[in-house]
């Protein structure tokens, strides 16, 4: 009960499966969210990719996944309720697309750093994402190589745009 009071939420055991594979004890798993400095909300309508993001970030004790949602409207509500430090947000979402969700989140959770993670790689889409208040953009095809670096960069206050896309080459 103390942990729920400190964190403001109940823990779901399935979010910490990655810790067991790293050899972290049950006791450490209980206090890990309190020690962790970066609270992350993951928003993607494709559950396997959401799981991939959570597993990737879950390998580091620096990140705590505070929520996972599958549509834009849920993202807005959870961002307001959870006040995460970082929001990993897809663009193609049901209910409310990621761009509009980002605009609304900026108003309700202005300190959250939005990092888009999307399959779209056109200049126009990336510019629209960054103009919506995002700190960065990762193309899903590059997530394996770039996701952690992108999250670290935006957490540090920097901007990040995936390598190997039209935006990067036209902005030189």
Coordinates of N, CA and C in Angstrom, one line a residue:
X1 N 0.8 -1.2 0.0 CA 0.0 0.0 0.0 C 0.9 1.3 0.0
X2 N 2.0 1.2 0.7 CA 2.8 2.4 0.8 C 3.3 2.8 -0.6
X3 N 3.7 1.8 -1.4 CA 4.2 2.1 -2.8 C 3.1 2.8 -3.6
X4 N 1.9 2.3 -3.5 CA 0.8 2.9 -4.3 C 0.5 4.3 -3.8
X5 N 0.7 4.6 -2.5 CA 0.5 6.0 -2.0 C 1.6 6.9 -2.5
X6 N 2.9 6.4 -2.5 CA 4.0 7.2 -3.0 C 3.9 7.5 -4.5
X7 N 3.5 6.5 -5.3 CA 3.5 6.7 -6.7 C 2.2 7.2 -7.3
X8 N 1.2 7.1 -6.5 CA -0.1 7.6 -6.9 C -0.8 6.6 -7.8
X9 N -0.3 5.4 -7.9 CA -1.0 4.4 -8.8 C -0.6 3.0 -8.3
X10 N -1.5 2.0 -8.6 CA -1.2 0.6 -8.3 C -0.3 0.1 -9.4
X11 N 0.6 -0.9 -9.0 CA 1.5 -1.5 -10.0 C 0.9 -2.7 -10.7
X12 N 1.2 -2.9 -11.9 CA 0.8 -4.1 -12.6 C 2.0 -4.9 -12.8
X13 N 1.9 -6.2 -12.4 CA 3.1 -7.1 -12.4 C 3.6 -7.3 -13.8
X14 N 2.7 -7.3 -14.8 CA 3.1 -7.6 -16.2 C 4.0 -6.5 -16.8
X15 N 4.0 -5.4 -16.2 CA 4.8 -4.3 -16.7 C 6.3 -4.4 -16.3
X16 N 6.5 -5.3 -15.4 CA 7.9 -5.5 -14.8 C 8.5 -6.8 -15.1
X17 N 7.9 -7.5 -16.1 CA 8.4 -8.8 -16.5 C 9.9 -8.7 -16.9
X18 N 10.2 -7.6 -17.6 CA 11.6 -7.5 -18.1 C 12.6 -7.4 -16.9
X19 N 12.2 -7.0 -15.8 CA 13.1 -6.9 -14.6 C 13.5 -8.3 -14.2
X20 N 12.6 -9.2 -14.2 CA 12.9 -10.6 -13.7 C 14.0 -11.2 -14.6
X21 N 13.9 -10.9 -15.9 CA 14.9 -11.5 -16.8 C 16.3 -10.9 -16.6
X22 N 16.3 -9.7 -16.0 CA 17.6 -9.0 -15.7 C 18.1 -9.5 -14.3
X23 N 17.4 -10.3 -13.6 CA 17.9 -10.8 -12.3 C 17.6 -9.9 -11.2
X24 N 16.7 -9.0 -11.3 CA 16.3 -8.0 -10.3 C 15.4 -8.7 -9.3
X25 N 15.7 -8.5 -8.0 CA 14.9 -9.2 -7.0 C 13.5 -8.6 -6.9
X26 N 12.6 -9.4 -6.2 CA 11.2 -8.9 -6.0 C 11.2 -7.6 -5.2
X27 N 12.1 -7.6 -4.2 CA 12.1 -6.4 -3.3 C 12.5 -5.1 -4.1
X28 N 13.5 -5.3 -5.0 CA 13.9 -4.1 -5.8 C 12.8 -3.8 -6.8
X29 N 12.1 -4.8 -7.3 CA 11.0 -4.5 -8.2 C 9.9 -3.6 -7.6
X30 N 9.7 -3.8 -6.3 CA 8.7 -3.0 -5.5 C 9.1 -1.6 -5.4
X31 N 10.4 -1.3 -5.2 CA 10.8 0.1 -4.9 C 11.3 0.8 -6.2
X32 N 11.5 0.0 -7.3 CA 12.1 0.6 -8.5 C 11.3 1.7 -9.0
X33 N 10.0 1.7 -9.1 CA 9.3 2.9 -9.6 C 9.5 4.1 -8.8
X34 N 9.7 4.0 -7.5 CA 9.9 5.1 -6.7 C 11.3 5.7 -6.9
X35 N 12.3 4.9 -7.2 CA 13.6 5.3 -7.5 C 13.8 5.9 -8.9
X36 N 13.0 5.4 -9.8 CA 13.1 5.8 -11.2 C 12.8 7.3 -11.4
X37 N 13.6 7.9 -12.2 CA 13.3 9.3 -12.4 C 12.5 9.7 -13.6
X38 N 12.3 8.9 -14.6 CA 11.6 9.2 -15.8 C 10.3 8.4 -15.9
X39 N 9.2 9.0 -15.8 CA 7.9 8.4 -16.0 C 7.4 8.4 -17.4
X40 N 7.1 7.3 -18.0 CA 6.8 7.2 -19.5 C 5.4 6.7 -19.7
X41 N 4.7 7.4 -20.6 CA 3.4 6.9 -21.1 C 3.6 6.5 -22.6
X42 N 3.2 5.2 -22.9 CA 3.4 4.7 -24.2 C 2.0 4.6 -24.9
X43 N 1.9 5.2 -26.1 CA 0.7 5.3 -26.9 C 0.9 4.8 -28.3
X44 N 0.3 3.6 -28.5 CA 0.3 3.0 -29.8 C -0.8 2.0 -30.0
X45 N -1.5 2.0 -31.1 CA -2.6 1.1 -31.2 C -2.3 -0.3 -31.6
X46 N -1.0 -0.6 -31.9 CA -0.5 -1.9 -32.2 C 0.1 -2.5 -31.0
X47 N -0.6 -3.4 -30.3 CA -0.1 -3.9 -29.1 C 1.3 -4.6 -29.1
X48 N 1.6 -5.4 -30.1 CA 3.0 -5.9 -30.1 C 4.1 -4.8 -30.1
X49 N 3.8 -3.7 -30.8 CA 4.8 -2.7 -30.8 C 4.9 -1.9 -29.5
X50 N 3.7 -1.8 -28.9 CA 3.7 -1.2 -27.5 C 4.5 -2.1 -26.6
X51 N 4.3 -3.3 -26.6 CA 5.0 -4.3 -25.8 C 6.5 -4.2 -26.1
X52 N 6.9 -4.0 -27.3 CA 8.3 -3.9 -27.7 C 8.9 -2.6 -27.0
X53 N 8.2 -1.5 -27.1 CA 8.7 -0.3 -26.5 C 8.8 -0.5 -25.0
X54 N 7.8 -1.1 -24.3 CA 7.9 -1.3 -22.9 C 9.0 -2.2 -22.5
X55 N 9.3 -3.2 -23.3 CA 10.4 -4.2 -23.0 C 11.7 -3.5 -23.2
X56 N 11.8 -2.7 -24.2 CA 13.1 -1.9 -24.5 C 13.4 -1.0 -23.4
X57 N 12.4 -0.2 -23.0 CA 12.7 0.8 -21.9 C 12.8 0.1 -20.6
X58 N 12.1 -1.1 -20.4 CA 12.1 -1.8 -19.2 C 13.4 -2.4 -18.8
X59 N 14.4 -2.5 -19.8 CA 15.7 -3.0 -19.5 C 16.5 -2.0 -18.7
X60 N 16.1 -0.8 -18.6 CA 16.8 0.3 -17.9 C 16.0 0.7 -16.7
X61 N 16.7 0.8 -15.6 CA 16.0 1.3 -14.3 C 15.7 2.8 -14.4
X62 N 16.2 3.5 -15.5 CA 15.9 4.9 -15.6 C 14.5 5.2 -16.0
X63 N 13.8 4.3 -16.5 CA 12.4 4.5 -17.0 C 11.4 3.7 -16.3
X64 N 10.3 4.3 -16.0 CA 9.1 3.6 -15.4 C 7.9 3.8 -16.3
X65 N 7.4 2.7 -16.9 CA 6.2 2.8 -17.7 C 5.0 3.0 -16.8
X66 N 4.4 4.2 -16.8 CA 3.3 4.5 -15.9 C 2.0 4.2 -16.6
X67 N 2.0 4.0 -17.9 CA 0.7 3.8 -18.6 C 0.9 3.3 -20.0
X68 N 0.0 2.6 -20.6 CA 0.0 2.2 -22.0 C -1.5 2.4 -22.5
X69 N -1.6 3.0 -23.6 CA -2.9 3.2 -24.2 C -2.9 3.0 -25.7
X70 N -4.1 2.8 -26.3 CA -4.1 2.4 -27.7 C -4.8 3.5 -28.6
X71 N -5.3 4.6 -28.0 CA -5.9 5.6 -28.9 C -5.6 7.0 -28.4
X72 N -5.8 7.9 -29.3 CA -5.5 9.3 -29.0 C -6.2 10.0 -27.8
X73 N -7.5 9.7 -27.7 CA -8.3 10.3 -26.7 C -7.9 9.7 -25.3
X74 N -7.6 8.4 -25.2 CA -7.1 7.8 -24.0 C -5.8 8.5 -23.6
X75 N -5.0 8.7 -24.6 CA -3.6 9.4 -24.4 C -3.8 10.7 -23.7
X76 N -4.7 11.5 -24.2 CA -5.0 12.8 -23.6 C -5.4 12.7 -22.1
X77 N -6.3 11.8 -21.9 CA -6.8 11.6 -20.5 C -5.7 11.1 -19.6
X78 N -5.0 10.1 -20.1 CA -3.9 9.5 -19.2 C -2.7 10.5 -19.0
X79 N -2.4 11.3 -20.0 CA -1.4 12.3 -19.9 C -1.8 13.3 -18.8
X80 N -3.1 13.7 -18.8 CA -3.5 14.6 -17.7 C -3.5 14.0 -16.4
X81 N -4.0 12.8 -16.3 CA -4.1 12.1 -15.0 C -2.7 11.7 -14.4
X82 N -1.8 11.2 -15.3 CA -0.5 10.6 -14.8 C 0.6 11.6 -14.8
X83 N 0.5 12.7 -15.6 CA 1.5 13.7 -15.7 C 2.9 13.1 -15.9
X84 N 3.1 12.3 -17.0 CA 4.4 11.6 -17.3 C 5.4 12.6 -17.7
X85 N 6.7 12.2 -17.6 CA 7.8 13.0 -18.0 C 7.9 13.0 -19.6
X86 N 7.7 11.8 -20.1 CA 7.8 11.5 -21.5 C 6.6 10.8 -22.0
X87 N 6.2 11.1 -23.2 CA 5.1 10.4 -23.9 C 5.5 10.0 -25.2
X88 N 5.6 8.6 -25.4 CA 5.9 8.1 -26.7 C 4.6 7.9 -27.5
X89 N 4.4 8.6 -28.6 CA 3.1 8.8 -29.2 C 3.2 8.4 -30.7
X90 N 2.3 7.5 -31.1 CA 2.2 7.2 -32.5 C 1.3 8.2 -33.2
X91 N 1.4 8.4 -34.5 CA 0.5 9.3 -35.2 C -0.8 8.7 -35.6
X92 N -0.7 7.5 -36.2 CA -2.0 6.9 -36.7 C -2.7 6.2 -35.6
X93 N -3.5 6.9 -34.9 CA -4.3 6.3 -33.8 C -5.8 6.4 -34.0
X94 N -6.5 5.5 -33.5 CA -8.0 5.6 -33.6 C -8.5 6.6 -32.6
X95 N -9.7 7.1 -32.9 CA -10.4 8.1 -32.0 C -9.9 9.5 -32.2
X96 N -8.6 9.7 -32.1 CA -8.0 11.0 -32.2 C -6.6 10.8 -32.6
X97 N -6.2 11.4 -33.8 CA -4.9 11.1 -34.3 C -3.8 11.7 -33.4
X98 N -2.6 11.2 -33.5 CA -1.5 11.6 -32.6 C -1.2 13.0 -32.7
X99 N -1.3 13.7 -33.8 CA -1.0 15.1 -33.9 C -2.0 15.9 -33.1
X100 N -3.3 15.6 -33.2 CA -4.3 16.4 -32.4 C -4.1 16.0 -30.9
X101 N -3.8 14.7 -30.6 CA -3.6 14.3 -29.2 C -2.4 15.1 -28.6
X102 N -1.4 15.3 -29.4 CA -0.2 16.0 -28.9 C -0.6 17.5 -28.6
X103 N -1.4 18.1 -29.5 CA -1.8 19.5 -29.2 C -2.5 19.6 -27.9
X104 N -3.5 18.7 -27.7 CA -4.2 18.7 -26.5 C -3.4 18.4 -25.3
X105 N -2.5 17.4 -25.4 CA -1.6 17.1 -24.3 C -0.7 18.3 -23.9
X106 N -0.3 19.0 -24.9 CA 0.6 20.2 -24.6 C -0.1 21.2 -23.6
X107 N -1.4 21.3 -23.7 CA -2.2 22.2 -22.9 C -2.4 21.6 -21.5
X108 N -2.6 20.3 -21.4 CA -3.0 19.6 -20.2 C -1.8 19.1 -19.4
X109 N -0.7 18.9 -20.0 CA 0.5 18.3 -19.4 C 1.7 19.0 -20.1
X110 N 1.8 20.3 -19.8 CA 2.8 21.1 -20.5 C 4.3 20.7 -20.3
X111 N 4.6 20.1 -19.2 CA 5.9 19.7 -18.9 C 6.3 18.3 -19.6
X112 N 5.4 17.6 -20.1 CA 5.7 16.3 -20.7 C 6.4 16.5 -22.0
X113 N 7.4 15.7 -22.2 CA 8.1 15.8 -23.5 C 7.5 14.7 -24.4
X114 N 7.0 15.1 -25.5 CA 6.4 14.2 -26.5 C 7.4 13.8 -27.5
X115 N 7.5 12.5 -27.7 CA 8.4 11.9 -28.7 C 7.5 11.0 -29.6
X116 N 7.4 11.4 -30.8 CA 6.6 10.6 -31.8 C 7.4 9.4 -32.2
X117 N 6.7 8.2 -32.3 CA 7.3 7.0 -32.8 C 6.3 6.5 -33.8
X118 N 6.6 6.6 -35.1 CA 5.6 6.4 -36.1 C 6.3 5.8 -37.3
X119 N 5.5 5.1 -38.2 CA 6.0 4.6 -39.4 C 6.1 5.6 -40.5
X120 N 5.4 6.7 -40.3 CA 5.5 7.8 -41.3 C 6.9 8.4 -41.3
X121 N 7.4 8.7 -42.5 CA 8.7 9.3 -42.6 C 8.8 10.5 -43.6
X122 N 7.7 11.0 -44.0 CA 7.7 12.1 -44.9 C 8.0 13.4 -44.2
X123 N 8.6 14.3 -44.9 CA 9.0 15.6 -44.4 C 7.7 16.4 -43.8
X124 N 6.6 16.3 -44.5 CA 5.4 17.0 -44.0 C 4.9 16.5 -42.7
X125 N 4.9 15.2 -42.6 CA 4.4 14.6 -41.3 C 5.3 14.9 -40.2
X126 N 6.6 14.8 -40.4 CA 7.6 15.0 -39.3 C 7.5 16.5 -38.9
X127 N 7.4 17.4 -39.9 CA 7.3 18.8 -39.5 C 6.0 19.1 -38.7
X128 N 4.9 18.5 -39.1 CA 3.7 18.7 -38.4 C 3.8 18.1 -37.0
X129 N 4.5 17.0 -36.8 CA 4.7 16.4 -35.5 C 5.5 17.4 -34.6
X130 N 6.6 17.9 -35.2 CA 7.4 18.8 -34.4 C 6.7 20.1 -34.1
X131 N 5.9 20.6 -35.0 CA 5.1 21.8 -34.8 C 4.0 21.6 -33.8
X132 N 3.6 20.4 -33.5 CA 2.6 20.1 -32.5 C 3.1 20.2 -31.1
X133 N 4.4 20.4 -31.0 CA 5.0 20.6 -29.7 C 5.9 19.4 -29.3
X134 N 6.1 18.5 -30.2 CA 7.0 17.3 -29.9 C 8.4 17.7 -29.8
X135 N 9.2 17.0 -29.0 CA 10.6 17.1 -28.9 C 11.4 16.3 -29.8
X136 N 10.7 15.3 -30.4 CA 11.4 14.4 -31.3 C 10.5 13.5 -32.1
X137 N 11.2 12.8 -33.0 CA 10.4 11.9 -33.9 C 11.4 10.7 -34.3
X138 N 10.8 9.5 -34.0 CA 11.6 8.3 -34.4 C 10.7 7.5 -35.4
X139 N 11.3 7.1 -36.5 CA 10.6 6.3 -37.5 C 10.7 4.8 -36.9
X140 N 9.5 4.2 -36.9 CA 9.5 2.8 -36.3 C 10.5 1.9 -36.9
X141 N 10.8 2.0 -38.1 CA 11.8 1.1 -38.8 C 13.2 1.3 -38.1
X142 N 13.4 2.4 -37.5 CA 14.7 2.7 -36.8 C 14.7 2.6 -35.3
X143 N 13.5 2.2 -34.8 CA 13.3 2.1 -33.3 C 14.4 1.3 -32.6
X144 N 14.7 0.1 -33.2 CA 15.7 -0.8 -32.5 C 17.0 -0.1 -32.3
X145 N 17.4 0.8 -33.2 CA 18.7 1.4 -33.0 C 18.6 2.8 -32.4
X146 N 17.4 3.4 -32.5 CA 17.3 4.8 -32.1 C 16.5 5.1 -30.9
X147 N 15.6 4.2 -30.4 CA 14.6 4.6 -29.4 C 15.2 5.0 -28.1
X148 N 16.2 4.3 -27.6 CA 16.8 4.7 -26.3 C 17.5 6.0 -26.4
X149 N 18.3 6.2 -27.5 CA 19.0 7.5 -27.7 C 18.0 8.6 -27.8
X150 N 16.9 8.4 -28.5 CA 15.9 9.5 -28.7 C 15.3 9.8 -27.3
X151 N 14.9 8.8 -26.5 CA 14.3 9.1 -25.2 C 15.3 9.8 -24.3
X152 N 16.6 9.4 -24.3 CA 17.6 10.1 -23.5 C 17.8 11.5 -23.9
X153 N 17.8 11.7 -25.2 CA 18.0 13.1 -25.8 C 16.8 14.0 -25.4
X154 N 15.6 13.6 -25.5 CA 14.5 14.5 -25.2 C 14.3 14.6 -23.7
X155 N 14.7 13.6 -22.9 CA 14.7 13.7 -21.4 C 15.7 14.8 -21.0
X156 N 16.8 14.9 -21.7 CA 17.8 15.9 -21.5 C 17.5 17.3 -22.0
X157 N 16.3 17.4 -22.6 CA 15.9 18.7 -23.1 C 16.3 19.0 -24.6
X158 N 16.9 18.0 -25.2 CA 17.2 18.1 -26.6 C 16.1 17.7 -27.6
X159 N 16.4 17.9 -28.8 CA 15.5 17.5 -29.9 C 16.1 16.3 -30.6
X160 N 15.3 15.4 -31.1 CA 15.8 14.2 -31.8 C 14.9 13.9 -33.0
X161 N 15.5 13.7 -34.2 CA 14.8 13.3 -35.4 C 15.6 12.1 -36.0
X162 N 14.8 11.1 -36.3 CA 15.4 9.8 -36.8 C 16.3 10.1 -38.0
X163 N 17.4 9.3 -38.1 CA 18.2 9.3 -39.3 C 17.5 8.5 -40.4
X164 N 18.0 8.8 -41.6 CA 17.5 8.1 -42.8 C 16.0 8.4 -43.2
X165 N 15.6 9.6 -43.0 CA 14.3 10.0 -43.5 C 14.3 11.2 -44.3
X166 N 13.3 11.6 -45.0 CA 13.3 12.7 -45.9 C 13.5 14.0 -45.1
X167 N 13.0 14.1 -43.9 CA 13.1 15.4 -43.1 C 14.6 15.7 -42.9
X168 N 15.3 14.7 -42.4 CA 16.7 14.9 -42.1 C 17.5 15.4 -43.3
X169 N 17.3 14.8 -44.4 CA 18.1 15.1 -45.6 C 17.7 16.5 -46.2
X170 N 16.5 16.9 -46.0 CA 16.1 18.2 -46.6 C 16.3 19.3 -45.7
X171 N 16.7 19.0 -44.4 CA 16.9 20.1 -43.5 C 18.4 20.4 -43.3
X172 N 19.3 19.9 -44.1 CA 20.7 20.2 -43.9 C 21.1 21.5 -44.4

